[in-house]
Amino acid sequence: MTSDHTKYTFGQPRIVRQINLQTVTRQMRKMELFSKIGLARELGISTTTMTKLFAQLEEQGLISRSEVEDTSFGRPKILYQLAPELQVAAIVIDLQETTICFSDLQGSAKPEHMLKLPTGIDVDDLFARIKREFTTLKTRLNAQCRLIGVCIPGLIESQTGQSMLNPNLHWLEGVRPAERISEALSIDTFVMHEERALSRAQLRTPDATSNYISMDFSAGVGMSVVVNGQPLLGSSGYAGEIGHIIMQPGGKQCGCGNRGCLETVASDLVFFSELDLPPAAALELLANRNPRALKIAENVLEWQAKGIAAAINIFNPDRVFIYSRLAQVYPYYIEDLRKEVKRWTIGLLFDNCRIRTTHEGKLTGALLLTIDRLIEKKALNAE
Ligand SMILES: [Zn+2]
């Protein structure tokens, strides 16, 4: 397996073709226990179709009958649950920190199921430490992991899963992280783009829609665009690199090789580096309303707003989810941001769009994408 948007080339089973498998399994994930009739009613799918789908999912070991029976309507009804023994893991390689996390098919990132290690700057050393720490955690949790999703920044070649351009982790370029991890741990592994993970996490929010954008200002500046429920990938899967549009010709050097990209003026890293402080100390200054920290943060926020406005003008989303650490401590962050975005956006498009901050990060999204992939793989292989 390679990257997160490899197309399935084999035929799909009839029932899976008839209904949206992900719609059903996502609904299942919202409930601890569910019944065929309840789910059919909820999703407007016929009971006959649902019965066939349940049989298929049960055969593939994705769902299992629960001990409990629902007798609330007089007649006993069998309840099901997502197979509790199926586990996946996500490995999120970020600029400073790498996180390993296990989860069942519900996809919650529980602190007791994860560990963090410094990412460092040496590729062989990082993969050796991932192998060691992953094995320790797996043993401690007694987890039977069926699939690992590795989440990385930068451009990923879709066929090979190779990191092609990685402005903030140059040493990952040319590396195929899924291959390395799969070889080291002997577990099926695929690689995904961090912005797709962040964007997938937003489907969990109460007001999720099918036309939205998520924008990430945490390290570089990244974006994922979802149109009619599908991520926009572009011809090579590289779409969304808004961080590398030029905002200041001849400006600061960017990791991509150009100068003055949005990323060089609008990311949280710019705020930290201009204060010349580690993130925690810089954020503390901002929380205490230090005038210099506030001024730098205001400037970064203005650039973020320009990037967001450009995205709204181009894609006409009805939601924009913003991930920035500044939002955690900056007073009135979202109010100030909305005001600025409004200045730079066509009125009709702005009025149609809600801008909000998000705390559902890459890790949650990486787990959810890994679960999606496992379910698809098992269900589609069932033919
Ligand atoms: Zn750039």
Coordinates of C-alpha atoms and ligand atoms in Angstrom, one line a residue:
M1 CA 0.0 0.0 0.0
T2 CA 1.2 3.5 -0.7
S3 CA -0.7 6.7 -0.4
D4 CA -4.2 7.7 0.8
H5 CA -5.8 8.2 -2.6
T6 CA -4.9 5.0 -4.4
K7 CA -7.8 4.0 -6.5
Y8 CA -9.4 0.5 -6.1
T9 CA -9.3 -1.1 -9.5
F10 CA -11.2 -4.3 -8.7
G11 CA -15.0 -4.4 -8.9
Q12 CA -17.0 -3.6 -5.9
P13 CA -19.6 -5.9 -4.4
R14 CA -23.2 -5.1 -5.3
I15 CA -24.4 -4.0 -1.9
V16 CA -21.4 -1.7 -1.4
R17 CA -22.0 -0.3 -4.8
Q18 CA -25.6 0.4 -4.1
I19 CA -25.1 2.4 -0.9
N20 CA -22.4 4.5 0.5
L21 CA -20.4 2.2 2.7
Q22 CA -18.6 5.1 4.5
T23 CA -21.9 6.8 5.2
V24 CA -23.2 3.7 7.0
T25 CA -20.0 3.0 8.9
R26 CA -19.5 6.6 9.9
Q27 CA -23.0 6.5 11.4
M28 CA -22.1 3.3 13.2
R29 CA -19.1 5.0 14.7
K30 CA -21.3 7.6 16.3
M31 CA -23.2 4.9 18.2
E32 CA -21.9 2.3 20.7
L33 CA -24.7 -0.1 19.7
F34 CA -26.9 -0.1 16.7
S35 CA -29.6 -2.2 15.0
K36 CA -30.3 -2.9 11.3
I37 CA -33.8 -1.3 11.5
G38 CA -32.6 1.7 13.5
L39 CA -29.8 2.5 11.1
A40 CA -31.9 1.9 8.0
R41 CA -34.5 4.3 9.3
E42 CA -31.9 6.9 10.3
L43 CA -30.2 6.8 6.9
G44 CA -33.2 6.3 4.7
I45 CA -32.0 3.0 3.3
S46 CA -34.3 0.0 2.9
T47 CA -34.2 -2.7 5.6
T48 CA -33.5 -5.4 2.9
T49 CA -30.4 -3.6 1.7
M50 CA -29.3 -2.9 5.2
T51 CA -29.7 -6.6 6.1
K52 CA -27.5 -7.6 3.2
L53 CA -24.9 -5.1 4.2
F54 CA -24.9 -6.2 7.8
A55 CA -24.4 -9.8 6.7
Q56 CA -21.4 -8.8 4.6
L57 CA -19.9 -6.6 7.3
E58 CA -20.4 -9.4 9.9
E59 CA -18.8 -11.9 7.6
Q60 CA -15.8 -9.6 7.2
G61 CA -15.4 -9.3 10.9
L62 CA -16.1 -5.5 10.9
I63 CA -19.2 -5.7 13.1
S64 CA -20.3 -8.2 15.7
R65 CA -23.4 -9.0 17.6
S66 CA -23.6 -7.5 21.1
E67 CA -24.7 -9.5 24.1
V68 CA -27.5 -6.9 24.7
E69 CA -30.9 -7.1 23.1
D70 CA -33.1 -4.1 22.6
T71 CA -36.6 -4.8 23.8
S72 CA -37.8 -1.2 24.0
F73 CA -40.5 -1.7 21.4
G74 CA -41.8 -5.0 22.8
R75 CA -40.0 -7.2 20.3
P76 CA -36.4 -8.3 20.9
K77 CA -34.0 -6.9 18.4
I78 CA -30.4 -7.8 17.9
L79 CA -27.9 -5.1 18.5
Y80 CA -24.5 -4.8 16.9
Q81 CA -21.2 -3.1 17.6
L82 CA -18.1 -2.4 15.6
A83 CA -15.8 -5.3 16.2
P84 CA -14.0 -4.3 19.4
E85 CA -10.9 -6.4 18.6
L86 CA -10.1 -4.5 15.4
Q87 CA -7.4 -1.9 16.0
V88 CA -5.5 0.6 13.9
A89 CA -2.6 2.9 14.6
A90 CA -1.7 6.4 13.4
I91 CA 1.9 7.8 13.3
V92 CA 1.9 11.5 12.9
I93 CA 5.3 12.9 11.9
D94 CA 5.3 16.6 12.7
L95 CA 8.0 19.2 12.7
Q96 CA 9.0 18.8 16.3
E97 CA 7.1 15.9 17.6
T98 CA 6.1 12.5 16.3
T99 CA 2.9 10.9 17.8
I100 CA 2.0 7.2 17.8
C101 CA -1.6 6.4 18.7
F102 CA -3.7 3.2 18.7
S103 CA -7.4 3.2 18.4
D104 CA -10.4 0.8 18.0
L105 CA -12.8 1.5 15.1
Q106 CA -14.4 4.4 17.0
G107 CA -11.4 6.5 16.3
S108 CA -10.9 8.4 19.6
A109 CA -7.3 9.5 20.4
K110 CA -7.1 8.6 24.0
P111 CA -4.0 9.9 25.9
E112 CA -3.4 6.5 27.5
H113 CA -3.2 4.9 24.0
M114 CA -0.6 7.3 22.6
L115 CA 3.0 8.4 23.1
K116 CA 5.1 11.2 21.7
L117 CA 8.8 11.3 20.7
P118 CA 10.9 14.1 19.4
T119 CA 11.0 14.0 15.6
G120 CA 14.7 15.0 15.4
I121 CA 16.5 15.5 12.1
D122 CA 17.9 12.0 11.2
V123 CA 15.7 9.8 9.1
D124 CA 17.2 6.4 10.1
D125 CA 17.3 7.4 13.8
L126 CA 13.6 8.4 13.7
F127 CA 12.4 5.2 12.1
A128 CA 14.5 3.1 14.6
R129 CA 12.9 5.0 17.5
I130 CA 9.4 4.7 15.9
K131 CA 9.9 0.9 15.7
R132 CA 11.1 0.7 19.3
E133 CA 8.4 2.9 20.8
F134 CA 5.6 1.5 18.7
T135 CA 6.4 -2.1 19.8
T136 CA 6.6 -1.1 23.4
L137 CA 3.2 0.7 23.3
K138 CA 1.6 -2.2 21.3
T139 CA 2.8 -4.7 23.9
R140 CA 1.6 -2.5 26.8
L141 CA -1.9 -2.2 25.2
N142 CA -1.9 -5.7 23.9
A143 CA -3.2 -4.2 20.7
Q144 CA -3.8 -6.3 17.5
C145 CA -3.1 -3.6 15.0
R146 CA -4.4 -4.3 11.4
L147 CA -3.3 -1.2 9.6
I148 CA -1.0 1.8 10.2
G149 CA -1.6 5.2 8.7
V150 CA 1.5 7.5 8.6
C151 CA 0.8 11.2 8.4
I152 CA 3.4 13.5 7.0
P153 CA 3.6 17.1 5.7
G154 CA 4.7 18.1 2.2
L155 CA 4.0 16.6 -1.3
I156 CA 3.6 12.8 -1.6
E157 CA 3.9 10.9 -4.8
S158 CA 0.6 8.9 -5.0
Q159 CA 1.9 5.7 -6.6
T160 CA 5.0 5.1 -4.5
G161 CA 4.1 7.0 -1.3
Q162 CA 7.4 8.9 -1.6
S163 CA 7.9 12.3 0.1
M164 CA 8.7 14.5 -2.9
L165 CA 8.9 18.0 -1.4
N166 CA 9.0 18.7 2.2
P167 CA 9.8 22.4 2.9
N168 CA 9.9 22.0 6.7
L169 CA 11.4 18.4 6.9
H170 CA 13.8 18.3 4.0
W171 CA 15.5 15.1 5.2
L172 CA 12.2 13.2 4.6
E173 CA 12.4 14.0 0.8
G174 CA 13.0 10.8 -1.2
V175 CA 11.9 8.6 1.7
R176 CA 8.9 6.3 1.5
P177 CA 7.7 6.3 5.1
A178 CA 5.0 3.7 4.7
E179 CA 7.5 1.2 3.2
R180 CA 10.0 1.9 6.0
I181 CA 7.4 1.4 8.8
S182 CA 5.8 -1.6 7.1
E183 CA 9.2 -3.3 6.8
A184 CA 10.2 -2.5 10.4
L185 CA 6.9 -3.6 12.0
S186 CA 5.5 -6.2 9.5
I187 CA 2.1 -4.4 9.6
D188 CA 0.3 -3.1 6.5
T189 CA 1.0 0.6 6.3
F190 CA 0.0 3.5 4.1
V191 CA 1.0 7.2 4.0
M192 CA -1.4 10.2 4.0
H193 CA -1.0 14.0 3.7
E194 CA -1.3 15.8 7.0
E195 CA -3.8 18.3 5.5
R196 CA -6.1 15.5 4.4
A197 CA -6.0 14.2 7.9
L198 CA -6.9 17.6 9.4
S199 CA -9.7 17.9 6.9
R200 CA -11.1 14.5 7.7
A201 CA -11.2 15.3 11.4
Q202 CA -13.6 18.1 10.6
L203 CA -16.3 15.7 9.5
R204 CA -16.7 14.9 13.3
T205 CA -17.7 18.5 14.1
P206 CA -21.5 19.0 14.7
D207 CA -21.9 21.4 11.8
A208 CA -19.9 19.4 9.2
T209 CA -21.0 20.1 5.6
S210 CA -19.8 18.7 2.3
N211 CA -18.2 21.9 0.9
Y212 CA -15.6 23.1 3.3
I213 CA -12.0 24.0 3.6
S214 CA -9.6 23.3 6.5
M215 CA -6.5 25.6 6.8
D216 CA -3.6 24.8 9.0
F217 CA -1.3 27.5 10.2
S218 CA 0.5 25.5 12.8
A219 CA 3.9 24.8 11.2
G220 CA 3.8 25.7 7.5
V221 CA 0.6 26.8 5.9
G222 CA -1.5 24.0 4.4
M223 CA -5.0 23.6 3.1
S224 CA -7.4 20.9 2.2
V225 CA -10.5 21.6 0.1
V226 CA -13.5 19.3 0.2
V227 CA -16.0 19.6 -2.6
N228 CA -19.3 17.6 -2.5
G229 CA -17.8 15.5 0.3
Q230 CA -14.7 14.6 -1.7
P231 CA -11.2 16.0 -1.1
L232 CA -9.9 17.9 -4.1
L233 CA -6.7 16.2 -5.1
G234 CA -5.6 17.7 -8.4
S235 CA -4.0 15.8 -11.3
S236 CA -1.1 14.4 -9.2
G237 CA -2.7 14.6 -5.7
Y238 CA -0.8 17.8 -4.8
A239 CA -3.7 20.3 -4.6
G240 CA -4.0 22.7 -1.7
E241 CA -0.5 24.2 -1.5
I242 CA -1.8 27.7 -0.6
G243 CA 1.2 28.1 1.7
H244 CA 3.4 28.7 -1.4
I245 CA 1.5 31.5 -3.1
I246 CA 3.7 34.6 -3.2
M247 CA 2.5 37.3 -0.9
Q248 CA 5.7 39.4 -0.7
P249 CA 7.8 39.2 -3.9
G250 CA 11.5 39.0 -2.8
G251 CA 10.5 38.5 0.8
K252 CA 11.8 35.9 3.3
Q253 CA 13.3 32.7 2.0
C254 CA 10.8 29.8 2.0
G255 CA 11.5 26.1 2.4
C256 CA 10.1 25.5 -1.1
G257 CA 12.9 27.6 -2.7
N258 CA 10.9 30.7 -3.5
R259 CA 10.7 33.9 -1.5
G260 CA 7.8 35.6 0.3
C261 CA 5.4 32.7 0.3
L262 CA 2.3 32.9 2.5
E263 CA 4.0 30.4 4.8
T264 CA 6.8 32.8 5.5
V265 CA 4.4 35.4 7.0
A266 CA 1.3 33.6 8.2
S267 CA 2.3 30.5 10.2
D268 CA 2.5 30.1 14.0
L269 CA 6.2 29.4 13.4
V270 CA 6.7 33.0 12.2
F271 CA 5.2 34.2 15.5
F272 CA 7.6 32.0 17.5
S273 CA 10.7 32.8 15.5
E274 CA 10.0 36.6 15.5
L275 CA 9.8 36.5 19.3
D276 CA 12.8 34.1 19.2
L277 CA 11.2 31.9 21.9
P278 CA 10.1 28.3 22.1
P279 CA 6.4 27.9 21.3
A280 CA 5.2 27.5 25.0
A281 CA 7.1 30.6 26.2
A282 CA 5.9 32.6 23.1
L283 CA 2.3 31.6 23.7
E284 CA 2.5 32.5 27.4
L285 CA 3.7 36.0 26.5
L286 CA 0.7 36.3 24.2
A287 CA -1.7 35.0 26.8
N288 CA -0.3 37.7 29.2
R289 CA -1.0 40.3 26.5
N290 CA 2.6 41.3 26.2
P291 CA 2.5 44.3 23.7
R292 CA 5.3 43.0 21.5
A293 CA 3.8 39.5 21.3
L294 CA 0.4 41.1 20.5
K295 CA 1.8 43.2 17.7
I296 CA 3.6 40.3 16.1
A297 CA 0.5 38.1 16.5
E298 CA -1.8 40.8 14.9
N299 CA 0.5 40.9 11.9
V300 CA 0.5 37.1 11.5
L301 CA -3.3 37.1 11.8
E302 CA -3.6 39.7 9.0
W303 CA -1.6 37.5 6.7
Q304 CA -3.7 34.5 7.7
A305 CA -6.8 36.5 6.9
K306 CA -5.5 37.3 3.4
G307 CA -4.8 33.6 2.8
I308 CA -8.2 32.6 4.0
A309 CA -9.9 35.3 1.9
A310 CA -8.1 34.0 -1.2
A311 CA -9.3 30.5 -0.5
I312 CA -12.9 31.6 0.0
N313 CA -12.9 33.7 -3.2
I314 CA -11.6 30.7 -5.2
F315 CA -13.6 27.8 -3.7
N316 CA -16.8 29.3 -2.3
P317 CA -16.9 27.0 0.8
D318 CA -19.7 27.2 3.4
R319 CA -17.3 26.5 6.2
V320 CA -13.6 27.3 6.8
F321 CA -12.0 25.5 9.8
I322 CA -8.8 27.2 11.0
Y323 CA -6.1 25.4 13.0
S324 CA -3.6 27.8 14.6
R325 CA -2.1 27.7 18.0
L326 CA -2.4 31.4 18.3
A327 CA -6.2 30.9 18.6
Q328 CA -5.6 29.2 21.9
V329 CA -4.3 32.3 23.7
Y330 CA -4.9 35.3 21.4
P331 CA -7.7 37.5 22.8
Y332 CA -10.6 37.7 20.3
Y333 CA -8.7 35.7 17.7
I334 CA -11.7 34.5 15.7
E335 CA -13.5 37.9 15.9
D336 CA -10.4 39.8 14.7
L337 CA -9.8 37.1 12.0
R338 CA -13.4 37.3 10.7
K339 CA -13.1 41.1 10.5
E340 CA -9.9 40.9 8.5
V341 CA -11.1 38.2 6.2
K342 CA -14.3 40.2 5.4
R343 CA -12.1 43.1 4.2
W344 CA -10.5 40.9 1.6
T345 CA -13.3 38.7 0.5
I346 CA -16.1 39.3 -2.0
G347 CA -19.2 40.1 0.1
L348 CA -21.5 37.4 -1.3
L349 CA -18.9 34.7 -0.7
F350 CA -18.1 35.9 2.8
D351 CA -21.8 36.0 3.8
N352 CA -22.2 32.4 2.7
C353 CA -19.3 31.1 4.8
R354 CA -18.8 30.4 8.4
I355 CA -15.2 30.7 9.8
R356 CA -14.4 28.8 12.9
T357 CA -11.4 27.5 14.8
T358 CA -10.9 23.8 15.2
H359 CA -9.2 21.7 17.9
E360 CA -9.7 18.4 16.1
G361 CA -6.2 18.0 14.9
K362 CA -4.2 15.8 12.6
L363 CA -4.0 12.9 15.0
T364 CA -7.8 12.4 15.1
G365 CA -8.0 12.8 11.3
A366 CA -5.1 10.3 10.8
L367 CA -6.9 7.7 12.9
L368 CA -10.2 8.3 11.1
L369 CA -8.6 8.0 7.6
T370 CA -6.9 4.8 8.7
I371 CA -10.2 3.4 9.9
D372 CA -11.9 4.4 6.7
R373 CA -9.1 2.7 4.7
L374 CA -9.3 -0.5 6.8
I375 CA -13.1 -0.7 6.4
E376 CA -12.9 -0.1 2.7
K377 CA -10.2 -2.6 2.3
K378 CA -12.0 -5.3 4.2
A379 CA -15.4 -4.6 2.7
L380 CA -14.3 -4.2 -0.9
N381 CA -12.1 -7.3 -0.7
A382 CA -15.2 -9.2 0.3
E383 CA -16.5 -9.7 -3.2
Ligands
ZN1 ZN 7.1 28.5 -0.4

